Coordinates of C-alpha atoms and ligand atoms in Angstrom, one line a residue:
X1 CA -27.9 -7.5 -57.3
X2 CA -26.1 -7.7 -54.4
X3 CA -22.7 -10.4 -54.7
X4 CA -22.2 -12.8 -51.9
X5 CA -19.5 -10.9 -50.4
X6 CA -21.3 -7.7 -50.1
X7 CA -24.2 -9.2 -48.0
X8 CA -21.6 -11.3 -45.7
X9 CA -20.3 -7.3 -45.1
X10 CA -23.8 -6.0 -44.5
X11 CA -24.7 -8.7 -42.2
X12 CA -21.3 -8.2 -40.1
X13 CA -21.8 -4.5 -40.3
X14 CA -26.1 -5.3 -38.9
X15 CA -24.6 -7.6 -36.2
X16 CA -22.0 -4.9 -34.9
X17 CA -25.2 -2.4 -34.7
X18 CA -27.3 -4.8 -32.9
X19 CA -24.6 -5.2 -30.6
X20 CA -23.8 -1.8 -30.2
X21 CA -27.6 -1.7 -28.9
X22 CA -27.6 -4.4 -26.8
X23 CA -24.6 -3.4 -24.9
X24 CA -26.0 0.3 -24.5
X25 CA -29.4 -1.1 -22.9
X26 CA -28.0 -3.0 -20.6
X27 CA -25.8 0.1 -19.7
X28 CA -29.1 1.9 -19.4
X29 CA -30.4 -0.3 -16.9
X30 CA -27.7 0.1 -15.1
X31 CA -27.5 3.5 -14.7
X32 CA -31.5 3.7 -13.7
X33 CA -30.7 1.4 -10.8
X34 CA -26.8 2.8 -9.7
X35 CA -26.5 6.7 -10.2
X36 CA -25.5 8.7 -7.7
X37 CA -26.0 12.6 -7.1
X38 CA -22.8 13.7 -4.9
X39 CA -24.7 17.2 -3.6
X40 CA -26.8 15.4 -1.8
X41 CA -25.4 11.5 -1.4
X42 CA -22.2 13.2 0.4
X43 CA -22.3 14.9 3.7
X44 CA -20.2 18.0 2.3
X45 CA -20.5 20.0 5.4
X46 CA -18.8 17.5 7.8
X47 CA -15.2 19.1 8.8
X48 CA -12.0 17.7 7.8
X49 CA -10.7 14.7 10.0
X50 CA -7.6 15.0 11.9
X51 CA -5.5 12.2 11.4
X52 CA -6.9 11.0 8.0
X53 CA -5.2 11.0 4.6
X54 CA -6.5 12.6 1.8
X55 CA -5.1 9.8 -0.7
X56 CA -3.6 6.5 0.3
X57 CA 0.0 6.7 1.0
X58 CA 1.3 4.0 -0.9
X59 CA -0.5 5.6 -4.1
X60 CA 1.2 9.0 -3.2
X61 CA 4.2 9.6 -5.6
X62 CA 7.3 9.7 -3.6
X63 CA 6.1 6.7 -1.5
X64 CA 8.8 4.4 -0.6
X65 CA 11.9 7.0 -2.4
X66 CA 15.1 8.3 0.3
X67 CA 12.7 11.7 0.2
X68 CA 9.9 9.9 1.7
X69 CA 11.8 8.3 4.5
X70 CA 13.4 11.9 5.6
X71 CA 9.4 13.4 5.4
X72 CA 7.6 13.9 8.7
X73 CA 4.5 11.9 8.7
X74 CA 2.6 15.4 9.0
X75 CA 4.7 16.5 5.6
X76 CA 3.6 13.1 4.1
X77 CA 0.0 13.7 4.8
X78 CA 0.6 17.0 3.3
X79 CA 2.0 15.8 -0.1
X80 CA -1.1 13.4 -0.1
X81 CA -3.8 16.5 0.2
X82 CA -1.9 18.2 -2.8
X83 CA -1.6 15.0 -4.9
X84 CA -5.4 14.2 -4.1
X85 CA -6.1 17.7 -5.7
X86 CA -3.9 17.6 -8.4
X87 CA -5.5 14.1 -9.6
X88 CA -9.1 15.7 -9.3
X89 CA -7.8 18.3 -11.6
X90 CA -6.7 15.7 -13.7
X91 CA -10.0 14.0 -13.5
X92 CA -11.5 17.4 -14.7
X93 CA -9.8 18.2 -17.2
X94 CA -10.1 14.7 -19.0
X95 CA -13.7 14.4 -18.0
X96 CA -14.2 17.9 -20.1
X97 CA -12.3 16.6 -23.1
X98 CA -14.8 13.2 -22.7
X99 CA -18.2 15.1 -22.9
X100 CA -17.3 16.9 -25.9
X101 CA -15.6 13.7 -27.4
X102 CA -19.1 11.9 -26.9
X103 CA -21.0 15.2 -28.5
X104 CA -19.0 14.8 -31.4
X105 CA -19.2 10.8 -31.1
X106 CA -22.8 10.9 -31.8
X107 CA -23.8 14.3 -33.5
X108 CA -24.5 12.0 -36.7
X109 CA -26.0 8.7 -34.8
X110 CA -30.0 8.2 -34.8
X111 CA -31.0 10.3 -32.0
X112 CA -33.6 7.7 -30.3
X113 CA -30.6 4.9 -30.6
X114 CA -30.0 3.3 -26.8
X115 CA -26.3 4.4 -28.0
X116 CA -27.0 8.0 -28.4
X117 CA -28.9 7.5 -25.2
X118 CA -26.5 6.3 -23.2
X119 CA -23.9 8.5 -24.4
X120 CA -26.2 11.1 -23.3
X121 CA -26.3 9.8 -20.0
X122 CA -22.6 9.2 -19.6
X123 CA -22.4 12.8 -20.2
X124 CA -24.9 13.7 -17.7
X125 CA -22.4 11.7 -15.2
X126 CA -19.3 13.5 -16.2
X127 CA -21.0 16.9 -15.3
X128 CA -22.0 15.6 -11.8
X129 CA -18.6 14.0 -11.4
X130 CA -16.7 17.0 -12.7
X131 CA -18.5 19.0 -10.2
X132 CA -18.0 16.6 -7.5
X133 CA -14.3 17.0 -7.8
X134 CA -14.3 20.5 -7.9
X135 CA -16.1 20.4 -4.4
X136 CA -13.7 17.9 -3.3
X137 CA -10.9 19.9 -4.3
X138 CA -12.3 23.2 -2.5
X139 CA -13.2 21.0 0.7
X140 CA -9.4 20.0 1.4
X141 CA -8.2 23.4 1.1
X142 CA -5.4 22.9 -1.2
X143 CA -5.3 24.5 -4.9
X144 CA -6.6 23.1 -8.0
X145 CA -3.6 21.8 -10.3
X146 CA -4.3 22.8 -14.3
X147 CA -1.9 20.5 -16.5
X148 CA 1.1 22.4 -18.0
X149 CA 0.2 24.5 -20.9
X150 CA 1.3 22.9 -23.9
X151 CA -0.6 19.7 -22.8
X152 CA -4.3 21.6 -21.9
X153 CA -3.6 23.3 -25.7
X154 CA -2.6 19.8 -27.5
X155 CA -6.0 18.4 -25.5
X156 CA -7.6 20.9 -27.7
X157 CA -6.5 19.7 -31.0
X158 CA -7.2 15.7 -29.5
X159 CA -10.6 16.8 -28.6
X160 CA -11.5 18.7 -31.8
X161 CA -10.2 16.6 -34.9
X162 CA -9.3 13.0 -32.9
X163 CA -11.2 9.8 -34.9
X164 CA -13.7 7.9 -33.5
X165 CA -11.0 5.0 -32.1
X166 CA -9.0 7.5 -31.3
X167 CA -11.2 9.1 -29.1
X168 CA -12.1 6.1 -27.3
X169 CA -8.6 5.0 -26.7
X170 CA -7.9 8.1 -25.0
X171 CA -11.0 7.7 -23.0
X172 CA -10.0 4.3 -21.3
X173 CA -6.8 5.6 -21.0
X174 CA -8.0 8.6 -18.6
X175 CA -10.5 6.4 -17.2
X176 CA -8.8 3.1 -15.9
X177 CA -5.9 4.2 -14.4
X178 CA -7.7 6.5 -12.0
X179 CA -10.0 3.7 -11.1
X180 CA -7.4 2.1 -10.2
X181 CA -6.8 4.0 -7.9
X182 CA -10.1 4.8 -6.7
X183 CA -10.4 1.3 -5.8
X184 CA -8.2 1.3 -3.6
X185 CA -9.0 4.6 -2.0
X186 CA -12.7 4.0 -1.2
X187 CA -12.4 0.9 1.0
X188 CA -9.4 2.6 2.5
X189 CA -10.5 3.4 6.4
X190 CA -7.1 5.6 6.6
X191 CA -9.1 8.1 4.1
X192 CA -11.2 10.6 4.7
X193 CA -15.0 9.9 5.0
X194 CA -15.5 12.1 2.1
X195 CA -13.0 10.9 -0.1
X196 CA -13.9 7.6 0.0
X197 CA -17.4 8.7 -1.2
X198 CA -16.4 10.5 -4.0
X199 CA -14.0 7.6 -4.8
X200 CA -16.7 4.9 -4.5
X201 CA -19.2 7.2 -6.4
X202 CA -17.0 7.3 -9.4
X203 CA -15.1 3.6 -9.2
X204 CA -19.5 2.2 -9.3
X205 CA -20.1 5.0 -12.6
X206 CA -16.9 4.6 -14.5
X207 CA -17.6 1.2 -14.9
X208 CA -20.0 1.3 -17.0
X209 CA -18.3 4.1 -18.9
X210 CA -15.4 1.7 -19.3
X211 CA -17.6 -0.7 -21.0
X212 CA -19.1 1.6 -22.9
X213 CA -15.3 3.1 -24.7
X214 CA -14.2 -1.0 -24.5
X215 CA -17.0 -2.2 -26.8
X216 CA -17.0 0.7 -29.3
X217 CA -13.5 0.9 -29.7
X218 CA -13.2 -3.4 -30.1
X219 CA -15.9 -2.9 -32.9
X220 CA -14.1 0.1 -34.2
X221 CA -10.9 -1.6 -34.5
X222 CA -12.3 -4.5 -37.1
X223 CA -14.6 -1.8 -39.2
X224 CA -11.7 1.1 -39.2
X225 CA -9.8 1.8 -42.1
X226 CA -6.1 0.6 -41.8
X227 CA -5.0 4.4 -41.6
X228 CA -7.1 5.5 -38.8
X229 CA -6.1 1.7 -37.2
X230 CA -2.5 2.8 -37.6
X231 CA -3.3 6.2 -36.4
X232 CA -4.9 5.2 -33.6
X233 CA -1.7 3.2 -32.4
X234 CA 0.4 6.2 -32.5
X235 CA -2.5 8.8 -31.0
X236 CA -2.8 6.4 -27.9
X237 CA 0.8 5.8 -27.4
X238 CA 1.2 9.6 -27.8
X239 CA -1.6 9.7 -25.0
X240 CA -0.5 7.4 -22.6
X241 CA 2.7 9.6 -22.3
X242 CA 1.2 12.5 -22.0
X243 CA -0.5 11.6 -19.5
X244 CA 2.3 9.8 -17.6
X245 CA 4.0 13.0 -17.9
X246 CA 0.8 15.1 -16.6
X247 CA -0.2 13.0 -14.0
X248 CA 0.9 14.5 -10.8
X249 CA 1.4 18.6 -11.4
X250 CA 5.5 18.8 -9.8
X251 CA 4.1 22.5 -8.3
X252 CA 2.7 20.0 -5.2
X253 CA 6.2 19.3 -4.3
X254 CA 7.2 23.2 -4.5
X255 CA 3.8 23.8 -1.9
X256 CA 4.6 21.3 0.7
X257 CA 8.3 22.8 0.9
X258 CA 10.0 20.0 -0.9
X259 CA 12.6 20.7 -3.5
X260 CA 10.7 20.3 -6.7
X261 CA 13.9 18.7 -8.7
X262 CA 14.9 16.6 -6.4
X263 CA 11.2 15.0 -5.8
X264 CA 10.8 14.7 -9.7
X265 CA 13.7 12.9 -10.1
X266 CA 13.4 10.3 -7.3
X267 CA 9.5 9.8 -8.1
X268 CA 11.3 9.0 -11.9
X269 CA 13.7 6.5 -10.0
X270 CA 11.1 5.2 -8.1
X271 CA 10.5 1.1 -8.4
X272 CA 7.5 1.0 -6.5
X273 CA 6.0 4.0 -8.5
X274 CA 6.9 2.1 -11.7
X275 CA 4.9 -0.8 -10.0
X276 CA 1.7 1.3 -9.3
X277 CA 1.5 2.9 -12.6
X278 CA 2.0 -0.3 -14.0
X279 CA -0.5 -2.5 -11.8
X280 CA -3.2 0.7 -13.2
X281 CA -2.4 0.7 -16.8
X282 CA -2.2 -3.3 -16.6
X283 CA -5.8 -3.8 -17.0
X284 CA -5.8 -1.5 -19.9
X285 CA -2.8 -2.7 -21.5
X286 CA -3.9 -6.3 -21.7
X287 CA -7.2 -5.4 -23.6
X288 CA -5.4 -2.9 -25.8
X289 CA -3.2 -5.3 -26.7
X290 CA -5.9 -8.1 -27.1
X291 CA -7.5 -6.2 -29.8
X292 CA -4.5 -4.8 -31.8
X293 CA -4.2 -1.4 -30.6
X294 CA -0.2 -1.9 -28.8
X295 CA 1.9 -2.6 -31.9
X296 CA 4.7 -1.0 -33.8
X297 CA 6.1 2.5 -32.9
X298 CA 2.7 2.6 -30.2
X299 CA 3.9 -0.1 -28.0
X300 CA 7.2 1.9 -28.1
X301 CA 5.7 4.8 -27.1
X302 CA 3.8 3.3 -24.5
X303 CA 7.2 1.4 -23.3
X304 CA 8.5 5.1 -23.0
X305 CA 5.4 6.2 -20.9
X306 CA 6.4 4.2 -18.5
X307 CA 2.5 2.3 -18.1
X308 CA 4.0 -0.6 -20.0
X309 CA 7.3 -3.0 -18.9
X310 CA 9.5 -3.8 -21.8
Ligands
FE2_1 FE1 -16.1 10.5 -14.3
FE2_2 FE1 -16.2 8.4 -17.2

């Protein structure tokens, strides 16, 4: 005999699967009509065009600082090239940490579940994107940008043992701040053609990726455990400023002849900086904080990340 309760809980816990199921079909339906394959979609072998950034300048870190102003436009353009490479890095390494994240996500889901399928296929895009950035990278010439050490090594502890919320919280976190971005690279006629294709490739994909993390981490937020809730606000504070902190790689300044120091400490004094990383995270913020996620020593450490005013 089941009591009254009991049922009330197994009918909330059959509405979250059904849910789950919708969401993922419609996700799959998507991605039959809007995927993209960069090898071909992208003319790769078109050169390099004078007179076009490589990242909009106003996204460019030192934007706007007193070491801006003194740069030559050509030294700007430079900085941009680097930065552009060191966010595809970026992009890399957090797209790596998100296809095994998703493995482990659904290595004990039903295996013909439109959620297992479409984690499947969210995978499949990471591979082509992670490749696509790769190519990007090699195209403009400058270096790839790894993340410090100590960050790439935490990553692995994140992407081995993280929870389930966890996991997804970290996700949006890597996800909607470059999109950001992206969407305001890709209309961008300053940018390079191929640029804005990668850009406008990955903004039209990572949506539906971004529904995907939203959904499962707003139903795992109301069936969680308190302890893995509470854990997940710490984990994703502890996230969002490790990522502030990894976002650009400070070596770009040392290879366009800029005094490394001095340009990480005006980028850190920069308003306008503040502003963009902001505007990014803002989306992001506001649904975190919607469903519970930016509370207690979390918000604080998301305050100190810099992605959220006081
Ligand atoms: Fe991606
Ligand atoms: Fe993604």
């Amino acid at each position: 005999m089941t009591t009254a309760t009991e049922r009330e809980v197994l009918r909330d816990a059959l509405g979250l699967l059904r849910d789950r199921e919708q969401v993922a079909e419609r996700l799959l339906e998507s991605s039959a009509k809007h995927s993209f394959d960069p090898d071909r979609e992208l003319d790769w072998a078109a050169p390099v065009e004078d007179g076009k950034w490589f990242w909009p300048p106003e996204l460019v870190s030192l934007y706007d600082t007193p070491l801006w102003r003194k740069m030559s436009e050509d030294q700007r353009m430079e900085l941009a090239r680097h930065e552009a490479a060191s966010l595809a890095s970026l992009g890399i390494w957090f797209e790596i940490i998100l296809m095994q994240l998703l493995v482990r996500h659904i290595y004990d889901k039903p295996v013909t579940s439109n959620h297992v399928r479409y984690a499947l296929t969210e995978i499949a895009d990471e591979c082509r994107h992670s490749m696509m950035f790769a190519r990007m990278i090699q195209k403009g010439g400058a270096p790839s940008y790894p993340v410090p050490r100590i960050y790439h090594n935490l990553a692995r502890v994140l992407k081995t043992a993280s929870t389930t919320p966890g996991s997804f919280a970290a996700t949006l976190l890597g996800e909607e701040i470059l999109d950001y971005m992206q969407r305001l690279t890709f209309p961008d006629e300053r940018v390079q053609t191929l640029v804005r294709g990668v850009t406008r490739i990955h903004v039209v994909e990572e949506a539906r990726h971004v529904r995907y993390a939203r959904e499962e981490l707003r139903r795992q937020m109301v069936t969680a455990p308190r302890w893995e809730q509470h854990l997940t606000r710490l984990s994703c504070g502890e996230a969002a400023r490790v990522f502030s902190t990894c976002f650009i790689n400070p070596q770009v300044y040392t290879n366009t002849g800029l005094d490394r120091r001095e340009a990480v400490a005006q980028v850190k004094a920069s308003g306008h900086r503040a502003e963009v990383m902001q505007n990014g995270a803002k989306r992001l913020t506001d649904f975190l904080d919607d469903i519970g996620v930016l509370r207690g020593a979390g918000r604080k450490l998301w305050v100190s990340s810099g992605l959220l005013a006081k």
